[in-house]
């Protein structure tokens, strides 16, 4: 984005677009009107199916044909739209040149999503439709210092740019997902006990210096919930119809326990940005007495449970019941339509029987503790839920600009990008 733009908005964090002061009538200047008209034309191009002709843009926006034609040319020049190939008309003859059709160019710009974990860093470069263009996954040591972890993040991001042959100037927003507590402004990590000195690093500053665009940091479970709502079982096209009500709890099982809460279709972050920190619950049933949370199931137990070993199956079922008992007060308070279990504990499809054992045990036990039990479902995104949510969060910032002032975006000609 251009450096002259105001501070980025992150709508998925609860921020709203600023309006005029109360009681003061808004004044629309010529530049503002031009930007608003460009946004209207771009919105029609993005949503129309098939690709619209100029006359259809005029009809949809109620703008004059010369105005729409000038805006379309500017959007083409900036790389935001392109002239689409004329549809085939077999056996038909049409005098004169066919009317031009316009389509959105999702590779006009890009966003970056990052998933930081104790033992890995994953970066994704995605286009403006949210489609991954390049992904870089790297293993790291769990005992890395904060600065070393930040270097691993920047190295992974550079690798995605190099792989896609995309210049850094064409990245318009970035979001980093991390374990721990994140401040309400999505600008810093307040606490991350399992990541050494990670909270001492100004990670948003580091990424802004690298990318020159707005950067946000968000809790990993929150991003996983957003990812599942966008492209998983929690969305309107997902496997659970009731999820479209917008009431969902995503439980992230990993080295640490966390959750992301969607209520009213929006992410619930709380006064300090710490909503959903179920890892601070003290679970009953023989867990660690000196600290809250649930230790992850041992990999051997998961593997044996998937192979139907009776003792391992019993251990997984007990874990599911403990999880449900600890979550019950949260579910009673929130009354979600859906609980999604997302975890990297079952990375191999062969371990799916153990995952289903855990899910079934948790749901059955929770049903007896709740007034209106929700549906339970395994994440459709698997290990990519956090990364998907990070891309979605970054796109939300770009969408604000595309909806209001798209011609303010820097969109250099895609000379370096391999198509």
mmCIF file of C-alpha atoms in Angstrom:
data_model
loop_
_atom_site.group_PDB
_atom_site.id
_atom_site.type_symbol
_atom_site.label_atom_id
_atom_site.label_comp_id
_atom_site.label_asym_id
_atom_site.label_seq_id
_atom_site.Cartn_x
_atom_site.Cartn_y
_atom_site.Cartn_z
ATOM 1 C CA UNK A 1 0.000 0.000 0.000
ATOM 2 C CA UNK A 2 1.102 3.576 -0.402
ATOM 3 C CA UNK A 3 2.952 5.055 2.542
ATOM 4 C CA UNK A 4 0.575 8.035 2.487
ATOM 5 C CA UNK A 5 -2.342 5.869 3.521
ATOM 6 C CA UNK A 6 -3.737 6.268 7.056
ATOM 7 C CA UNK A 7 -3.114 3.597 9.648
ATOM 8 C CA UNK A 8 -4.530 0.258 8.558
ATOM 9 C CA UNK A 9 -7.869 -1.013 9.753
ATOM 10 C CA UNK A 10 -8.277 -4.665 10.700
ATOM 11 C CA UNK A 11 -12.064 -5.199 10.555
ATOM 12 C CA UNK A 12 -11.868 -8.796 11.778
ATOM 13 C CA UNK A 13 -10.362 -7.552 15.052
ATOM 14 C CA UNK A 14 -13.483 -5.489 15.733
ATOM 15 C CA UNK A 15 -12.215 -2.203 14.294
ATOM 16 C CA UNK A 16 -14.685 -0.187 12.257
ATOM 17 C CA UNK A 17 -14.170 2.316 9.523
ATOM 18 C CA UNK A 18 -14.064 5.888 10.836
ATOM 19 C CA UNK A 19 -16.959 8.222 10.091
ATOM 20 C CA UNK A 20 -17.417 11.986 10.330
ATOM 21 C CA UNK A 21 -17.651 13.553 13.812
ATOM 22 C CA UNK A 22 -21.148 13.465 15.295
ATOM 23 C CA UNK A 23 -23.273 16.430 14.305
ATOM 24 C CA UNK A 24 -20.903 17.562 11.555
ATOM 25 C CA UNK A 25 -22.171 17.065 7.978
ATOM 26 C CA UNK A 26 -19.783 15.161 5.747
ATOM 27 C CA UNK A 27 -18.156 17.007 2.881
ATOM 28 C CA UNK A 28 -17.245 15.056 -0.212
ATOM 29 C CA UNK A 29 -14.409 16.494 -2.296
ATOM 30 C CA UNK A 30 -13.768 15.775 -5.942
ATOM 31 C CA UNK A 31 -10.975 13.322 -5.108
ATOM 32 C CA UNK A 32 -13.184 11.520 -2.587
ATOM 33 C CA UNK A 33 -16.001 11.275 -5.108
ATOM 34 C CA UNK A 34 -13.646 9.873 -7.736
ATOM 35 C CA UNK A 35 -12.350 7.281 -5.257
ATOM 36 C CA UNK A 36 -15.915 6.320 -4.266
ATOM 37 C CA UNK A 37 -16.928 5.904 -7.901
ATOM 38 C CA UNK A 38 -13.848 3.792 -8.609
ATOM 39 C CA UNK A 39 -14.691 1.583 -5.641
ATOM 40 C CA UNK A 40 -18.241 1.153 -6.962
ATOM 41 C CA UNK A 41 -17.033 0.116 -10.410
ATOM 42 C CA UNK A 42 -14.464 -2.282 -8.949
ATOM 43 C CA UNK A 43 -17.092 -3.863 -6.694
ATOM 44 C CA UNK A 44 -19.306 -4.624 -9.693
ATOM 45 C CA UNK A 45 -16.405 -6.101 -11.638
ATOM 46 C CA UNK A 46 -15.505 -8.349 -8.700
ATOM 47 C CA UNK A 47 -19.025 -9.598 -8.059
ATOM 48 C CA UNK A 48 -20.507 -9.873 -11.556
ATOM 49 C CA UNK A 49 -20.781 -13.217 -13.292
ATOM 50 C CA UNK A 50 -20.049 -13.351 -16.172
ATOM 51 C CA UNK A 51 -17.489 -10.593 -16.527
ATOM 52 C CA UNK A 52 -19.405 -7.349 -17.108
ATOM 53 C CA UNK A 53 -19.354 -5.171 -20.198
ATOM 54 C CA UNK A 54 -18.998 -1.404 -19.990
ATOM 55 C CA UNK A 55 -22.730 -0.930 -20.494
ATOM 56 C CA UNK A 56 -23.432 -3.268 -17.577
ATOM 57 C CA UNK A 57 -21.062 -1.288 -15.350
ATOM 58 C CA UNK A 58 -22.944 1.891 -16.298
ATOM 59 C CA UNK A 59 -26.289 0.314 -15.455
ATOM 60 C CA UNK A 60 -25.082 -1.168 -12.168
ATOM 61 C CA UNK A 61 -23.438 2.011 -10.864
ATOM 62 C CA UNK A 62 -25.791 4.641 -12.358
ATOM 63 C CA UNK A 63 -22.726 6.621 -13.435
ATOM 64 C CA UNK A 64 -22.337 8.192 -16.855
ATOM 65 C CA UNK A 65 -20.693 6.143 -19.561
ATOM 66 C CA UNK A 66 -17.729 8.555 -19.937
ATOM 67 C CA UNK A 67 -17.164 8.426 -16.168
ATOM 68 C CA UNK A 68 -17.254 4.631 -16.072
ATOM 69 C CA UNK A 69 -15.010 4.399 -19.117
ATOM 70 C CA UNK A 70 -12.409 6.691 -17.522
ATOM 71 C CA UNK A 71 -12.543 4.761 -14.229
ATOM 72 C CA UNK A 72 -12.206 1.416 -16.004
ATOM 73 C CA UNK A 73 -9.154 2.649 -17.864
ATOM 74 C CA UNK A 74 -7.577 3.855 -14.625
ATOM 75 C CA UNK A 75 -8.270 0.532 -12.905
ATOM 76 C CA UNK A 76 -6.737 -1.287 -15.874
ATOM 77 C CA UNK A 77 -3.680 0.972 -15.771
ATOM 78 C CA UNK A 78 -3.238 0.231 -12.065
ATOM 79 C CA UNK A 79 -3.516 -3.501 -12.682
ATOM 80 C CA UNK A 80 -6.650 -3.977 -10.560
ATOM 81 C CA UNK A 81 -8.781 -5.125 -13.487
ATOM 82 C CA UNK A 82 -8.048 -6.401 -16.967
ATOM 83 C CA UNK A 83 -9.896 -6.806 -20.214
ATOM 84 C CA UNK A 84 -11.227 -10.348 -20.311
ATOM 85 C CA UNK A 85 -11.061 -12.518 -23.377
ATOM 86 C CA UNK A 86 -14.283 -12.365 -25.374
ATOM 87 C CA UNK A 87 -16.459 -15.473 -24.906
ATOM 88 C CA UNK A 88 -16.569 -17.880 -27.808
ATOM 89 C CA UNK A 89 -19.589 -17.470 -30.080
ATOM 90 C CA UNK A 90 -19.600 -20.618 -32.178
ATOM 91 C CA UNK A 91 -21.578 -20.385 -35.354
ATOM 92 C CA UNK A 92 -22.517 -16.771 -34.693
ATOM 93 C CA UNK A 93 -21.506 -13.740 -36.645
ATOM 94 C CA UNK A 94 -21.430 -10.350 -35.026
ATOM 95 C CA UNK A 95 -20.635 -7.192 -36.974
ATOM 96 C CA UNK A 96 -17.950 -4.958 -35.526
ATOM 97 C CA UNK A 97 -15.704 -5.521 -32.541
ATOM 98 C CA UNK A 98 -17.197 -7.402 -29.568
ATOM 99 C CA UNK A 99 -17.855 -5.327 -26.461
ATOM 100 C CA UNK A 100 -14.998 -5.423 -23.969
ATOM 101 C CA UNK A 101 -15.551 -7.301 -20.730
ATOM 102 C CA UNK A 102 -13.648 -6.614 -17.518
ATOM 103 C CA UNK A 103 -12.478 -8.932 -14.776
ATOM 104 C CA UNK A 104 -10.740 -8.463 -11.447
ATOM 105 C CA UNK A 105 -7.009 -9.146 -11.392
ATOM 106 C CA UNK A 106 -6.312 -10.981 -8.120
ATOM 107 C CA UNK A 107 -2.549 -10.833 -8.740
ATOM 108 C CA UNK A 108 -2.564 -7.046 -8.663
ATOM 109 C CA UNK A 109 -1.348 -7.339 -5.093
ATOM 110 C CA UNK A 110 -0.693 -9.936 -2.434
ATOM 111 C CA UNK A 111 -0.965 -10.564 1.295
ATOM 112 C CA UNK A 112 1.223 -12.605 3.623
ATOM 113 C CA UNK A 113 0.054 -14.913 6.396
ATOM 114 C CA UNK A 114 2.442 -16.481 8.922
ATOM 115 C CA UNK A 115 1.912 -19.301 11.426
ATOM 116 C CA UNK A 116 4.505 -19.287 14.227
ATOM 117 C CA UNK A 117 4.780 -22.333 16.502
ATOM 118 C CA UNK A 118 7.425 -23.486 18.969
ATOM 119 C CA UNK A 119 8.968 -25.886 16.459
ATOM 120 C CA UNK A 120 7.977 -24.454 13.085
ATOM 121 C CA UNK A 121 7.413 -21.311 11.045
ATOM 122 C CA UNK A 122 5.130 -21.317 7.995
ATOM 123 C CA UNK A 123 4.634 -18.383 5.632
ATOM 124 C CA UNK A 124 2.047 -18.112 2.867
ATOM 125 C CA UNK A 125 1.920 -15.601 0.024
ATOM 126 C CA UNK A 126 -1.684 -15.320 -1.191
ATOM 127 C CA UNK A 127 -3.387 -13.281 -3.903
ATOM 128 C CA UNK A 128 -6.323 -10.902 -3.448
ATOM 129 C CA UNK A 129 -8.789 -13.780 -3.738
ATOM 130 C CA UNK A 130 -7.045 -15.465 -0.823
ATOM 131 C CA UNK A 131 -5.592 -18.223 -2.992
ATOM 132 C CA UNK A 132 -2.113 -19.432 -1.928
ATOM 133 C CA UNK A 133 0.626 -18.581 -4.410
ATOM 134 C CA UNK A 134 3.633 -19.866 -2.447
ATOM 135 C CA UNK A 135 4.039 -21.551 0.939
ATOM 136 C CA UNK A 136 7.261 -22.049 2.912
ATOM 137 C CA UNK A 137 7.339 -24.408 5.914
ATOM 138 C CA UNK A 138 10.436 -24.565 8.087
ATOM 139 C CA UNK A 139 11.292 -26.466 11.223
ATOM 140 C CA UNK A 140 12.959 -24.485 14.019
ATOM 141 C CA UNK A 141 14.315 -25.271 17.464
ATOM 142 C CA UNK A 142 11.875 -24.813 20.324
ATOM 143 C CA UNK A 143 14.501 -22.942 22.353
ATOM 144 C CA UNK A 144 15.088 -20.189 19.779
ATOM 145 C CA UNK A 145 15.462 -16.681 21.152
ATOM 146 C CA UNK A 146 12.918 -14.094 20.102
ATOM 147 C CA UNK A 147 15.256 -12.333 17.616
ATOM 148 C CA UNK A 148 16.280 -15.670 16.072
ATOM 149 C CA UNK A 149 12.620 -16.659 15.664
ATOM 150 C CA UNK A 150 11.921 -13.305 13.996
ATOM 151 C CA UNK A 151 14.787 -13.974 11.572
ATOM 152 C CA UNK A 152 13.251 -17.365 10.761
ATOM 153 C CA UNK A 153 9.951 -15.605 9.998
ATOM 154 C CA UNK A 154 11.512 -13.041 7.670
ATOM 155 C CA UNK A 155 13.554 -15.729 5.937
ATOM 156 C CA UNK A 156 10.423 -17.823 5.299
ATOM 157 C CA UNK A 157 8.571 -14.785 3.912
ATOM 158 C CA UNK A 158 11.466 -13.946 1.578
ATOM 159 C CA UNK A 159 11.435 -17.535 0.372
ATOM 160 C CA UNK A 160 7.766 -17.295 -0.648
ATOM 161 C CA UNK A 161 8.421 -14.056 -2.528
ATOM 162 C CA UNK A 162 11.401 -15.565 -4.327
ATOM 163 C CA UNK A 163 9.504 -18.730 -5.193
ATOM 164 C CA UNK A 164 6.604 -16.747 -6.677
ATOM 165 C CA UNK A 165 8.962 -14.161 -8.203
ATOM 166 C CA UNK A 166 6.887 -11.369 -6.646
ATOM 167 C CA UNK A 167 8.449 -8.059 -5.658
ATOM 168 C CA UNK A 168 8.056 -7.056 -2.016
ATOM 169 C CA UNK A 169 6.363 -3.796 -3.081
ATOM 170 C CA UNK A 170 3.339 -5.795 -4.198
ATOM 171 C CA UNK A 171 2.588 -7.133 -0.715
ATOM 172 C CA UNK A 172 -0.207 -4.963 0.684
ATOM 173 C CA UNK A 173 -0.789 -6.437 4.155
ATOM 174 C CA UNK A 174 0.542 -9.175 6.442
ATOM 175 C CA UNK A 175 -0.694 -10.995 9.539
ATOM 176 C CA UNK A 176 1.307 -13.199 11.887
ATOM 177 C CA UNK A 177 -0.370 -15.828 14.074
ATOM 178 C CA UNK A 178 1.330 -16.800 17.312
ATOM 179 C CA UNK A 179 0.661 -18.655 20.553
ATOM 180 C CA UNK A 180 0.175 -16.447 23.590
ATOM 181 C CA UNK A 181 -1.543 -13.198 24.471
ATOM 182 C CA UNK A 182 -1.725 -10.413 21.898
ATOM 183 C CA UNK A 183 -2.573 -6.798 22.697
ATOM 184 C CA UNK A 184 -5.954 -5.378 21.725
ATOM 185 C CA UNK A 185 -4.435 -3.318 18.930
ATOM 186 C CA UNK A 186 -2.888 -6.335 17.164
ATOM 187 C CA UNK A 187 0.526 -4.712 17.365
ATOM 188 C CA UNK A 188 2.554 -6.811 19.826
ATOM 189 C CA UNK A 189 2.789 -10.140 21.623
ATOM 190 C CA UNK A 190 2.154 -9.517 25.323
ATOM 191 C CA UNK A 191 3.003 -12.981 26.606
ATOM 192 C CA UNK A 192 4.142 -16.265 25.063
ATOM 193 C CA UNK A 193 5.484 -18.530 27.783
ATOM 194 C CA UNK A 194 6.466 -21.364 25.452
ATOM 195 C CA UNK A 195 8.395 -19.180 22.983
ATOM 196 C CA UNK A 196 11.289 -17.870 25.061
ATOM 197 C CA UNK A 197 11.888 -14.151 24.563
ATOM 198 C CA UNK A 198 9.439 -13.892 21.658
ATOM 199 C CA UNK A 199 7.284 -11.297 23.459
ATOM 200 C CA UNK A 200 10.298 -8.974 23.710
ATOM 201 C CA UNK A 201 10.525 -8.654 19.915
ATOM 202 C CA UNK A 202 8.704 -5.909 18.021
ATOM 203 C CA UNK A 203 7.642 -8.420 15.400
ATOM 204 C CA UNK A 204 5.212 -6.070 13.643
ATOM 205 C CA UNK A 205 8.016 -3.513 13.331
ATOM 206 C CA UNK A 206 10.358 -6.158 11.926
ATOM 207 C CA UNK A 207 7.825 -7.200 9.288
ATOM 208 C CA UNK A 208 6.885 -3.618 8.411
ATOM 209 C CA UNK A 209 10.552 -2.906 7.761
ATOM 210 C CA UNK A 210 10.760 -5.956 5.503
ATOM 211 C CA UNK A 211 7.475 -5.546 3.636
ATOM 212 C CA UNK A 212 6.665 -1.840 3.858
ATOM 213 C CA UNK A 213 2.957 -2.534 4.425
ATOM 214 C CA UNK A 214 0.460 -2.748 7.319
ATOM 215 C CA UNK A 215 1.230 -5.680 9.650
ATOM 216 C CA UNK A 216 -0.885 -7.241 12.394
ATOM 217 C CA UNK A 217 -0.195 -9.958 14.951
ATOM 218 C CA UNK A 218 -2.985 -12.139 16.326
ATOM 219 C CA UNK A 219 -3.433 -15.152 18.591
ATOM 220 C CA UNK A 220 -3.189 -18.419 16.666
ATOM 221 C CA UNK A 221 -6.468 -19.894 17.951
ATOM 222 C CA UNK A 222 -8.335 -16.704 17.003
ATOM 223 C CA UNK A 223 -6.952 -16.924 13.484
ATOM 224 C CA UNK A 224 -7.798 -20.622 13.296
ATOM 225 C CA UNK A 225 -11.411 -19.760 14.147
ATOM 226 C CA UNK A 226 -11.488 -17.107 11.412
ATOM 227 C CA UNK A 227 -9.970 -19.535 8.926
ATOM 228 C CA UNK A 228 -12.529 -22.216 9.773
ATOM 229 C CA UNK A 229 -15.348 -19.674 9.484
ATOM 230 C CA UNK A 230 -14.053 -18.569 6.090
ATOM 231 C CA UNK A 231 -13.149 -21.824 4.385
ATOM 232 C CA UNK A 232 -13.931 -24.654 6.785
ATOM 233 C CA UNK A 233 -16.903 -26.274 8.493
ATOM 234 C CA UNK A 234 -17.867 -22.972 10.148
ATOM 235 C CA UNK A 235 -18.803 -21.177 6.932
ATOM 236 C CA UNK A 236 -22.013 -21.076 4.939
ATOM 237 C CA UNK A 237 -20.622 -23.653 2.554
ATOM 238 C CA UNK A 238 -19.315 -25.918 5.306
ATOM 239 C CA UNK A 239 -20.470 -29.331 6.417
ATOM 240 C CA UNK A 240 -22.499 -28.033 9.367
ATOM 241 C CA UNK A 241 -25.591 -26.001 8.354
ATOM 242 C CA UNK A 242 -26.119 -24.476 11.820
ATOM 243 C CA UNK A 243 -22.661 -22.922 11.667
ATOM 244 C CA UNK A 244 -24.044 -20.224 9.373
ATOM 245 C CA UNK A 245 -25.611 -18.677 12.499
ATOM 246 C CA UNK A 246 -22.127 -17.335 13.283
ATOM 247 C CA UNK A 247 -21.813 -18.926 16.741
ATOM 248 C CA UNK A 248 -18.729 -21.138 16.949
ATOM 249 C CA UNK A 249 -15.970 -22.116 19.358
ATOM 250 C CA UNK A 250 -12.749 -23.355 17.778
ATOM 251 C CA UNK A 251 -10.588 -25.393 20.168
ATOM 252 C CA UNK A 252 -6.921 -25.556 19.196
ATOM 253 C CA UNK A 253 -5.212 -28.601 20.677
ATOM 254 C CA UNK A 254 -1.448 -28.539 20.476
ATOM 255 C CA UNK A 255 1.484 -28.018 22.794
ATOM 256 C CA UNK A 256 -0.739 -25.445 24.482
ATOM 257 C CA UNK A 257 -4.533 -25.310 24.642
ATOM 258 C CA UNK A 258 -6.387 -22.343 23.180
ATOM 259 C CA UNK A 259 -9.653 -21.353 21.575
ATOM 260 C CA UNK A 260 -11.091 -18.783 19.225
ATOM 261 C CA UNK A 261 -14.685 -17.654 19.635
ATOM 262 C CA UNK A 262 -16.955 -16.478 16.824
ATOM 263 C CA UNK A 263 -20.171 -14.864 18.066
ATOM 264 C CA UNK A 264 -22.624 -12.901 15.983
ATOM 265 C CA UNK A 265 -20.417 -13.798 13.026
ATOM 266 C CA UNK A 266 -17.476 -11.849 14.476
ATOM 267 C CA UNK A 267 -14.369 -12.723 16.442
ATOM 268 C CA UNK A 268 -14.759 -12.228 20.195
ATOM 269 C CA UNK A 269 -11.537 -10.715 21.517
ATOM 270 C CA UNK A 270 -12.471 -9.320 24.935
ATOM 271 C CA UNK A 271 -11.394 -6.119 26.679
ATOM 272 C CA UNK A 272 -7.692 -7.044 26.693
ATOM 273 C CA UNK A 273 -7.710 -9.215 23.573
ATOM 274 C CA UNK A 274 -7.536 -12.366 25.719
ATOM 275 C CA UNK A 275 -10.978 -13.896 25.118
ATOM 276 C CA UNK A 276 -10.804 -17.645 24.533
ATOM 277 C CA UNK A 277 -7.684 -18.286 26.609
ATOM 278 C CA UNK A 278 -8.953 -21.636 27.864
ATOM 279 C CA UNK A 279 -5.369 -22.741 28.413
ATOM 280 C CA UNK A 280 -5.638 -21.018 31.806
ATOM 281 C CA UNK A 281 -8.492 -23.304 32.909
ATOM 282 C CA UNK A 282 -7.511 -25.871 35.534
ATOM 283 C CA UNK A 283 -8.848 -29.155 34.228
ATOM 284 C CA UNK A 284 -9.860 -31.943 36.596
ATOM 285 C CA UNK A 285 -8.880 -35.578 36.333
ATOM 286 C CA UNK A 286 -5.242 -36.059 37.179
ATOM 287 C CA UNK A 287 -3.731 -33.227 35.187
ATOM 288 C CA UNK A 288 -0.735 -31.155 36.220
ATOM 289 C CA UNK A 289 -1.346 -29.776 39.697
ATOM 290 C CA UNK A 290 1.132 -26.906 39.380
ATOM 291 C CA UNK A 291 -0.170 -25.322 36.181
ATOM 292 C CA UNK A 292 -3.393 -24.866 34.215
ATOM 293 C CA UNK A 293 -4.294 -26.353 30.864
ATOM 294 C CA UNK A 294 -4.073 -29.819 29.363
ATOM 295 C CA UNK A 295 -0.819 -31.433 28.359
ATOM 296 C CA UNK A 296 -1.026 -32.811 24.807
ATOM 297 C CA UNK A 297 -1.664 -36.481 24.285
ATOM 298 C CA UNK A 298 1.578 -38.431 23.748
ATOM 299 C CA UNK A 299 2.222 -39.272 20.101
ATOM 300 C CA UNK A 300 2.545 -42.949 20.980
ATOM 301 C CA UNK A 301 -0.870 -42.983 22.647
ATOM 302 C CA UNK A 302 -2.445 -41.375 19.580
ATOM 303 C CA UNK A 303 -0.761 -43.847 17.263
ATOM 304 C CA UNK A 304 -1.849 -46.837 19.367
ATOM 305 C CA UNK A 305 -5.416 -45.511 19.677
ATOM 306 C CA UNK A 306 -5.626 -45.198 15.893
ATOM 307 C CA UNK A 307 -4.608 -48.873 15.744
ATOM 308 C CA UNK A 308 -7.460 -49.707 18.180
ATOM 309 C CA UNK A 309 -5.266 -50.589 21.165
ATOM 310 C CA UNK A 310 -7.797 -50.771 24.048
ATOM 311 C CA UNK A 311 -5.639 -48.997 26.640
ATOM 312 C CA UNK A 312 -4.757 -46.194 24.247
ATOM 313 C CA UNK A 313 -8.383 -45.782 23.169
ATOM 314 C CA UNK A 314 -9.382 -45.506 26.823
ATOM 315 C CA UNK A 315 -6.710 -42.858 27.396
ATOM 316 C CA UNK A 316 -7.929 -40.791 24.432
ATOM 317 C CA UNK A 317 -11.534 -41.091 25.591
ATOM 318 C CA UNK A 318 -10.557 -39.954 29.083
ATOM 319 C CA UNK A 319 -8.757 -36.983 27.575
ATOM 320 C CA UNK A 320 -11.889 -36.084 25.599
ATOM 321 C CA UNK A 321 -14.040 -36.228 28.734
ATOM 322 C CA UNK A 322 -11.619 -33.998 30.637
ATOM 323 C CA UNK A 323 -11.643 -31.526 27.766
ATOM 324 C CA UNK A 324 -15.446 -31.456 27.702
ATOM 325 C CA UNK A 325 -15.716 -30.988 31.464
ATOM 326 C CA UNK A 326 -13.368 -28.029 31.425
ATOM 327 C CA UNK A 327 -15.091 -26.478 28.422
ATOM 328 C CA UNK A 328 -18.638 -26.936 29.724
ATOM 329 C CA UNK A 329 -18.833 -23.593 31.627
ATOM 330 C CA UNK A 330 -17.491 -21.786 28.551
ATOM 331 C CA UNK A 331 -20.061 -23.472 26.305
ATOM 332 C CA UNK A 332 -22.879 -22.747 28.762
ATOM 333 C CA UNK A 333 -21.931 -19.063 28.743
ATOM 334 C CA UNK A 334 -21.547 -18.757 24.965
ATOM 335 C CA UNK A 335 -24.184 -21.214 23.684
ATOM 336 C CA UNK A 336 -22.447 -21.868 20.325
ATOM 337 C CA UNK A 337 -23.998 -23.771 17.447
ATOM 338 C CA UNK A 338 -20.715 -25.516 16.730
ATOM 339 C CA UNK A 339 -17.539 -26.629 18.469
ATOM 340 C CA UNK A 340 -14.623 -27.338 16.120
ATOM 341 C CA UNK A 341 -11.601 -29.318 17.245
ATOM 342 C CA UNK A 342 -8.509 -28.304 15.342
ATOM 343 C CA UNK A 343 -5.162 -29.833 16.079
ATOM 344 C CA UNK A 344 -1.764 -30.749 14.755
ATOM 345 C CA UNK A 345 -1.776 -33.807 17.006
ATOM 346 C CA UNK A 346 -3.193 -35.934 14.183
ATOM 347 C CA UNK A 347 -1.138 -34.882 11.124
ATOM 348 C CA UNK A 348 -1.295 -38.279 9.419
ATOM 349 C CA UNK A 349 -4.641 -39.394 7.896
ATOM 350 C CA UNK A 350 -3.948 -42.796 9.428
ATOM 351 C CA UNK A 351 -4.445 -41.174 12.849
ATOM 352 C CA UNK A 352 -7.993 -40.020 12.027
ATOM 353 C CA UNK A 353 -9.605 -42.868 14.050
ATOM 354 C CA UNK A 354 -7.916 -41.494 17.186
ATOM 355 C CA UNK A 355 -9.128 -37.970 16.371
ATOM 356 C CA UNK A 356 -12.682 -39.237 15.950
ATOM 357 C CA UNK A 357 -12.411 -41.132 19.240
ATOM 358 C CA UNK A 358 -11.443 -37.923 21.015
ATOM 359 C CA UNK A 359 -14.214 -35.946 19.317
ATOM 360 C CA UNK A 360 -16.910 -38.512 20.098
ATOM 361 C CA UNK A 361 -15.889 -38.827 23.749
ATOM 362 C CA UNK A 362 -15.814 -35.059 24.238
ATOM 363 C CA UNK A 363 -19.167 -34.482 22.552
ATOM 364 C CA UNK A 364 -20.922 -37.302 24.399
ATOM 365 C CA UNK A 365 -19.679 -36.105 27.774
ATOM 366 C CA UNK A 366 -20.467 -32.453 27.036
ATOM 367 C CA UNK A 367 -24.009 -33.298 25.938
ATOM 368 C CA UNK A 368 -24.799 -34.402 29.477
ATOM 369 C CA UNK A 369 -23.501 -31.152 30.958
ATOM 370 C CA UNK A 370 -25.179 -28.578 28.695
ATOM 371 C CA UNK A 371 -28.691 -27.215 28.249
ATOM 372 C CA UNK A 372 -28.538 -27.002 24.443
ATOM 373 C CA UNK A 373 -25.598 -29.080 23.233
ATOM 374 C CA UNK A 374 -23.798 -27.801 20.120
ATOM 375 C CA UNK A 375 -22.618 -29.921 17.238
ATOM 376 C CA UNK A 376 -18.983 -30.993 17.353
ATOM 377 C CA UNK A 377 -16.812 -31.360 14.290
ATOM 378 C CA UNK A 378 -13.166 -31.869 13.371
ATOM 379 C CA UNK A 379 -11.576 -28.962 11.532
ATOM 380 C CA UNK A 380 -11.844 -29.197 7.758
ATOM 381 C CA UNK A 381 -8.598 -27.225 7.420
ATOM 382 C CA UNK A 382 -6.445 -29.475 9.569
ATOM 383 C CA UNK A 383 -2.975 -28.087 10.085
ATOM 384 C CA UNK A 384 -3.656 -25.073 7.840
ATOM 385 C CA UNK A 385 -6.364 -23.412 9.951
ATOM 386 C CA UNK A 386 -4.076 -20.790 11.515
ATOM 387 C CA UNK A 387 -2.388 -19.961 8.207
ATOM 388 C CA UNK A 388 -5.770 -19.657 6.460
ATOM 389 C CA UNK A 389 -7.009 -17.313 9.173
ATOM 390 C CA UNK A 390 -3.860 -15.199 8.935
ATOM 391 C CA UNK A 391 -4.442 -14.723 5.205
ATOM 392 C CA UNK A 392 -8.086 -13.831 5.868
ATOM 393 C CA UNK A 393 -7.116 -11.304 8.545
ATOM 394 C CA UNK A 394 -4.601 -9.620 6.241
ATOM 395 C CA UNK A 395 -7.111 -9.505 3.390
ATOM 396 C CA UNK A 396 -9.592 -7.695 5.630
ATOM 397 C CA UNK A 397 -7.267 -4.696 5.701
ATOM 398 C CA UNK A 398 -6.880 -4.670 1.928
ATOM 399 C CA UNK A 399 -10.640 -5.066 1.454
ATOM 400 C CA UNK A 400 -11.235 -1.799 3.326
ATOM 401 C CA UNK A 401 -9.147 0.029 0.739
ATOM 402 C CA UNK A 402 -10.639 -1.823 -2.237
ATOM 403 C CA UNK A 403 -14.125 -0.874 -1.011
ATOM 404 C CA UNK A 404 -13.328 2.793 -0.475
ATOM 405 C CA UNK A 405 -10.288 4.069 -2.395
ATOM 406 C CA UNK A 406 -8.849 1.373 -4.680
ATOM 407 C CA UNK A 407 -6.938 3.771 -6.904
ATOM 408 C CA UNK A 408 -4.779 4.777 -3.930
ATOM 409 C CA UNK A 409 -3.148 1.342 -3.970
ATOM 410 C CA UNK A 410 0.283 0.933 -5.474
ATOM 411 C CA UNK A 411 0.092 -1.753 -8.127
ATOM 412 C CA UNK A 412 3.298 -1.899 -10.163
ATOM 413 C CA UNK A 413 3.178 -3.749 -13.423
ATOM 414 C CA UNK A 414 3.662 -7.463 -12.688
ATOM 415 C CA UNK A 415 6.958 -7.665 -14.539
ATOM 416 C CA UNK A 416 8.629 -10.024 -12.061
ATOM 417 C CA UNK A 417 5.711 -12.330 -11.437
ATOM 418 C CA UNK A 418 5.685 -15.680 -13.161
ATOM 419 C CA UNK A 419 2.232 -16.302 -14.560
#
